[in-house]
Coordinates of N, CA and C in Angstrom, one line a residue:
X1 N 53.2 99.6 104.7 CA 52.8 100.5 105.8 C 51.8 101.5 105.2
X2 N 50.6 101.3 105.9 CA 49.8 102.6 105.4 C 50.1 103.8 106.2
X3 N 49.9 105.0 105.1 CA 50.0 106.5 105.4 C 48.9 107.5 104.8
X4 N 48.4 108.5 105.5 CA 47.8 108.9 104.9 C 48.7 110.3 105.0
X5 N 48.7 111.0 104.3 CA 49.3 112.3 104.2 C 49.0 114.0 103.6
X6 N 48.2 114.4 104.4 CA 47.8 115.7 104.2 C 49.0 116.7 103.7
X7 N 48.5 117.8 102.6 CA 49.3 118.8 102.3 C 48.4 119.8 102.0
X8 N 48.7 121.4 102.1 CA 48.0 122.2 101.2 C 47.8 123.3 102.5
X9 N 47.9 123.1 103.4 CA 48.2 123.8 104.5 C 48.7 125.2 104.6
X10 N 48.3 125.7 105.5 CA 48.9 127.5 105.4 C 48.2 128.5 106.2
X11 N 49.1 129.6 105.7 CA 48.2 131.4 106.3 C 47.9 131.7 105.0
X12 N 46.7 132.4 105.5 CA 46.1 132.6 104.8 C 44.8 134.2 105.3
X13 N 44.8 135.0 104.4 CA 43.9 136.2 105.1 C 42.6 135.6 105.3
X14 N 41.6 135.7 106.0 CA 40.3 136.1 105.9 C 39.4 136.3 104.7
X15 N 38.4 135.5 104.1 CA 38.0 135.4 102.9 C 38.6 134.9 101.8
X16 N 40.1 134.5 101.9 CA 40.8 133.7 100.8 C 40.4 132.2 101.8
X17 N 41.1 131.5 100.2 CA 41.0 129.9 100.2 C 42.3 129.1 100.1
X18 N 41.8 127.7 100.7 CA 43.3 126.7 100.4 C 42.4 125.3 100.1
X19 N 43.2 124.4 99.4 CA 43.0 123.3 99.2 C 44.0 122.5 99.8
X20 N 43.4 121.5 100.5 CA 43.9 120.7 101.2 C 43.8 119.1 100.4
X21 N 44.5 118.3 100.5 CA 44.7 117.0 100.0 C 45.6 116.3 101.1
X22 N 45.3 114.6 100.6 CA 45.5 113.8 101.5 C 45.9 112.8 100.8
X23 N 47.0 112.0 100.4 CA 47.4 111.6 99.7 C 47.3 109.9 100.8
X24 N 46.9 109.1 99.7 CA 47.2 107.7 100.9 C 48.3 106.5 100.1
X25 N 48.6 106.0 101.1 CA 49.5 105.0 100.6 C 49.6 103.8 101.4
X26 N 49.9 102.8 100.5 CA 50.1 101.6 101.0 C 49.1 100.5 101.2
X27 N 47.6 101.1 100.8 CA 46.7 100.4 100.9 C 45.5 101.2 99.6
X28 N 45.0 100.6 98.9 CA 43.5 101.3 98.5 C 42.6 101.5 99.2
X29 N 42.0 102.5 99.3 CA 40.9 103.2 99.7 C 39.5 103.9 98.5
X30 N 39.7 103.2 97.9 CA 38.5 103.4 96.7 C 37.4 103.0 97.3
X31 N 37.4 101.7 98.1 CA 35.7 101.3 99.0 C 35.7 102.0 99.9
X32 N 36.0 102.8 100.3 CA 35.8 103.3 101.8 C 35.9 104.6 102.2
X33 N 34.8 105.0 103.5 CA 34.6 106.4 103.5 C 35.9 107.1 103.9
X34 N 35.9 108.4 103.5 CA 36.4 109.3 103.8 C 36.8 110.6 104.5
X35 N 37.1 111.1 105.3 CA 37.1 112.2 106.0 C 37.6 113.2 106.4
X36 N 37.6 114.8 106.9 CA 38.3 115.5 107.3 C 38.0 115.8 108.7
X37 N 38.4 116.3 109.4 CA 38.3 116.7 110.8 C 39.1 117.9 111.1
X38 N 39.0 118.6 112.6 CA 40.2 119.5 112.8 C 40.2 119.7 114.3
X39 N 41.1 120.5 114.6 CA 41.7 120.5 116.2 C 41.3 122.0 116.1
X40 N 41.3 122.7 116.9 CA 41.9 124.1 117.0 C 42.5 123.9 118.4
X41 N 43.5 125.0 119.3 CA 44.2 124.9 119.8 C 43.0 125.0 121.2
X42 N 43.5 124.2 122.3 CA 42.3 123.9 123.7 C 40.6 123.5 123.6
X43 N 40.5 122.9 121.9 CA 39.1 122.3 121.7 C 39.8 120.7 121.2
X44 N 38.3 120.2 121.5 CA 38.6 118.7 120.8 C 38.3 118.5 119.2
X45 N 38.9 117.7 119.0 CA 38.9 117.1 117.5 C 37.6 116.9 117.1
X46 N 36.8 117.6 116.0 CA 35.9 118.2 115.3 C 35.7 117.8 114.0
X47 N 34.2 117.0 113.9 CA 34.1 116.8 112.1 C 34.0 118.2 111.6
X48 N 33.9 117.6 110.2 CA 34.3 118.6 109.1 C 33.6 118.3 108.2
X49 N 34.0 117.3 107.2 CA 33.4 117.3 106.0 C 33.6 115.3 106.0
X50 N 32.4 114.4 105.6 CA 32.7 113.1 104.9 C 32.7 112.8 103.8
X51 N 32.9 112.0 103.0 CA 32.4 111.8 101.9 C 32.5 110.2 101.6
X52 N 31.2 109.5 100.9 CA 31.5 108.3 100.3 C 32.5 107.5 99.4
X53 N 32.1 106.4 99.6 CA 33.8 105.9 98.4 C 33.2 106.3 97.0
X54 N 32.2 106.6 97.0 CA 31.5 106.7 95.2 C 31.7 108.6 94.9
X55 N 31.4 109.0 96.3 CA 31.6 110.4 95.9 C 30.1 111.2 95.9
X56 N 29.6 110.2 96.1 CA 27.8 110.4 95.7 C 27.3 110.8 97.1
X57 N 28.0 110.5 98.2 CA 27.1 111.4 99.1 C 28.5 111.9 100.0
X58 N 27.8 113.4 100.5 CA 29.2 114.2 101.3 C 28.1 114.4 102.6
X59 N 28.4 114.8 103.4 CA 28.5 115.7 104.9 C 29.3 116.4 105.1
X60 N 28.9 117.4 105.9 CA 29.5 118.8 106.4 C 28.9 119.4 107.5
X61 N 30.2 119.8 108.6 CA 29.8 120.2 109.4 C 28.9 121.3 109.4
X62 N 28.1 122.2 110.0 CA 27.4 123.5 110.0 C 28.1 124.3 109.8
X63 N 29.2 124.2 110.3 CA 30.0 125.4 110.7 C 30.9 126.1 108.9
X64 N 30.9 125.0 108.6 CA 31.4 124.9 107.0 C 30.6 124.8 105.6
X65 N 29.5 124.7 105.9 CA 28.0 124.4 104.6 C 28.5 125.5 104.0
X66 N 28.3 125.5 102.8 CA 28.3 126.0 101.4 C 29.9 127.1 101.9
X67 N 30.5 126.6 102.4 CA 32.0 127.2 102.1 C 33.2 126.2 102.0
X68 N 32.9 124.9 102.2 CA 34.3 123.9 102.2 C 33.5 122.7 101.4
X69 N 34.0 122.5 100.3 CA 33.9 120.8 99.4 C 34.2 120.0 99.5
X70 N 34.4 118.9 100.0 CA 34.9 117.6 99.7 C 34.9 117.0 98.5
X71 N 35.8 116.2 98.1 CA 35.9 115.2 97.0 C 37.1 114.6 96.7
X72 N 36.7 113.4 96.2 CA 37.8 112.3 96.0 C 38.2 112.3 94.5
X73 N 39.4 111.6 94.8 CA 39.6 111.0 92.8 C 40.5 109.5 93.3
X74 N 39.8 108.3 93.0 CA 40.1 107.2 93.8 C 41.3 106.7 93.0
X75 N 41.2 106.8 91.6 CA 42.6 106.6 90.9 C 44.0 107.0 91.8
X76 N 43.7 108.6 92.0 CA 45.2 109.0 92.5 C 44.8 108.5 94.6
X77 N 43.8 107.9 94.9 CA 44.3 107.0 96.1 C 44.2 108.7 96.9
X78 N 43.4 109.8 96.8 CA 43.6 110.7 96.9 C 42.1 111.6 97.2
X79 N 41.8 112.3 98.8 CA 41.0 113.2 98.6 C 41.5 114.6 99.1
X80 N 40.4 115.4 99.0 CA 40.5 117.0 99.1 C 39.5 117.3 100.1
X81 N 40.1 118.7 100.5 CA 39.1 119.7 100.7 C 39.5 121.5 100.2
X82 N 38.6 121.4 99.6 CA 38.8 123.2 99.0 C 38.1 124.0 100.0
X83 N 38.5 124.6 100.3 CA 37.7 125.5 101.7 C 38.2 126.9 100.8
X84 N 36.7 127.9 101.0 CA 36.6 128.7 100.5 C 35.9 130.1 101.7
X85 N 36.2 131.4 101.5 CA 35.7 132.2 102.3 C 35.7 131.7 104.0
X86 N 37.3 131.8 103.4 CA 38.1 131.2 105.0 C 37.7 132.2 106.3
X87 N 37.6 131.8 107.4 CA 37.3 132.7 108.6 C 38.5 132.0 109.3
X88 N 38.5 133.3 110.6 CA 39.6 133.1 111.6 C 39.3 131.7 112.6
X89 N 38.1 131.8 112.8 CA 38.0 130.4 113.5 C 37.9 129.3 112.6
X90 N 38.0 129.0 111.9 CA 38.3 128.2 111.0 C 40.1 127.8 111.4
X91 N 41.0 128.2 112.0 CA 42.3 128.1 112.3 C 42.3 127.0 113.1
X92 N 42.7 125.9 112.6 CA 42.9 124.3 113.3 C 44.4 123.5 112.5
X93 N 44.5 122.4 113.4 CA 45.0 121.7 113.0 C 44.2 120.7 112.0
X94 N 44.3 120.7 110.6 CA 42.7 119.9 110.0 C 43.8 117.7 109.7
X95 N 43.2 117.0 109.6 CA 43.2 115.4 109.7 C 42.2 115.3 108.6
X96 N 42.6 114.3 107.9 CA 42.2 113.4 106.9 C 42.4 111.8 107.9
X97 N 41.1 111.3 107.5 CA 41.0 110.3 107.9 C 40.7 109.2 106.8
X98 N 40.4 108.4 107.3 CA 39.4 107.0 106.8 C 39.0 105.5 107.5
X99 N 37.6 105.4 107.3 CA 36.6 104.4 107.7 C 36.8 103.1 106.9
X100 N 37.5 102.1 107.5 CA 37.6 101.3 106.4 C 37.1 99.8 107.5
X101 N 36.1 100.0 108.3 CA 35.3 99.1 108.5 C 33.9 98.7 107.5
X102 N 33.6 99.8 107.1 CA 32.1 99.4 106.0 C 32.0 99.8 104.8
X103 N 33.3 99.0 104.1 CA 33.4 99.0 102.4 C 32.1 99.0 102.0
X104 N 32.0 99.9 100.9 CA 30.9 100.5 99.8 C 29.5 100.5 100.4
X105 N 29.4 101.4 101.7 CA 28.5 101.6 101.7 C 28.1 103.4 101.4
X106 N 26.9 103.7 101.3 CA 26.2 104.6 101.1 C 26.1 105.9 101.7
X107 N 26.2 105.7 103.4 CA 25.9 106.8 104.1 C 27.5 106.8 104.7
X108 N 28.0 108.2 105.0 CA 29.3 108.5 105.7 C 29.4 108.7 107.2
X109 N 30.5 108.9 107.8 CA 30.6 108.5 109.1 C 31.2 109.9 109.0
X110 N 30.5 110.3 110.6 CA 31.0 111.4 111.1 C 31.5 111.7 112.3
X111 N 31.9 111.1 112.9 CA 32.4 110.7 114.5 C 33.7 110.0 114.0
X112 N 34.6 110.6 115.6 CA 36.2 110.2 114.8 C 36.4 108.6 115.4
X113 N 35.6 107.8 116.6 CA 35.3 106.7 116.3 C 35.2 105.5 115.4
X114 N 34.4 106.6 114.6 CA 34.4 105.8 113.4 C 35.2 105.8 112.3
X115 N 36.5 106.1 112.3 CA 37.4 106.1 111.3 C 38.6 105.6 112.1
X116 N 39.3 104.8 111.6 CA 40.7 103.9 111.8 C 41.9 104.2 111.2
X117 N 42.3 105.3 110.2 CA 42.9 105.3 109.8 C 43.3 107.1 110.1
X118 N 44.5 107.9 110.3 CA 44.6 109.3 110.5 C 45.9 109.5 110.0
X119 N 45.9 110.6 109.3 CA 47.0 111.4 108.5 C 48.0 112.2 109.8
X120 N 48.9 113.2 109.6 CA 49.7 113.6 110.9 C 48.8 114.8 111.1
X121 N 47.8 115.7 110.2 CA 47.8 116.9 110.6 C 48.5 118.0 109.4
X122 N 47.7 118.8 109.4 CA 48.8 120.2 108.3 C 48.0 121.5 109.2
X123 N 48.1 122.0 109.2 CA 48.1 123.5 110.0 C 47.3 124.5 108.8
X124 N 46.3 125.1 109.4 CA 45.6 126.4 108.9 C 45.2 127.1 109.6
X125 N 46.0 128.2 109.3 CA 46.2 129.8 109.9 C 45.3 130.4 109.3
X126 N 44.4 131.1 109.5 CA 43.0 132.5 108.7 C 43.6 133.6 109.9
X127 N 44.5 134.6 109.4 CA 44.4 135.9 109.3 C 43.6 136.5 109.5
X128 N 42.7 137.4 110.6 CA 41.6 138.9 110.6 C 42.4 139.6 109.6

């Protein structure tokens, strides 16, 4: 049975950071893209950040450029997101995904269409 499983979740003040991971199981995902998303409470589910199976190319929402990373480590079956210089709207429900219709390709998917695979969800709180 595949799982994907987000942890790293929390409150957190305003201007601090959390790392988030997504731990998968039951299948390899070393070919295939990657993703984060998030909810906040009475909006729709929202990209975030992609990244390729090589790691060599990312996307990121606007809303997050030069404050949240993406990256993988395909050994541990395993990606992140380090989110840094946390804001209050930043407070969602965040999803790890994965696209495992178009093994090793180059460019990442950013529409939740395009991913087949969803973690439960972990919760991040940013504190004013």
């Amino acid at each position: 049975q595949v799982q994907l499983v987000e942890s790293g979740g929390g409150l957190v003040q305003a201007g601090g950071s959390l790392r988030l991971s997504c731990a998968a199981s039951g299948r390899t995902f070393s070919s295939y893209n990657m993703g984060w998303f998030r909810q906040a409470p009475g909006k729709e589910r929202e990209f975030v950040a992609a990244i390729n199976w090589s790691g060599g190319t990312t996307s990121y929402a606007e809303a997050v450029k030069g404050r949240f990373t993406i990256s993988r480590d395909n050994a541990k079956n395993t990606w992140y997101l380090q989110m840094n210089s946390l804001k209050p709207e930043d407070t969602a429900v965040y999803y790890c995904a994965a696209d495992t219709s178009r093994p090793w390709i180059m460019v990442v998917a950013t529409t939740l269409d395009e991913y087949d695979y969803w973690g439960q969800g972990t919760q991040v709180t940013v504190s004013s």
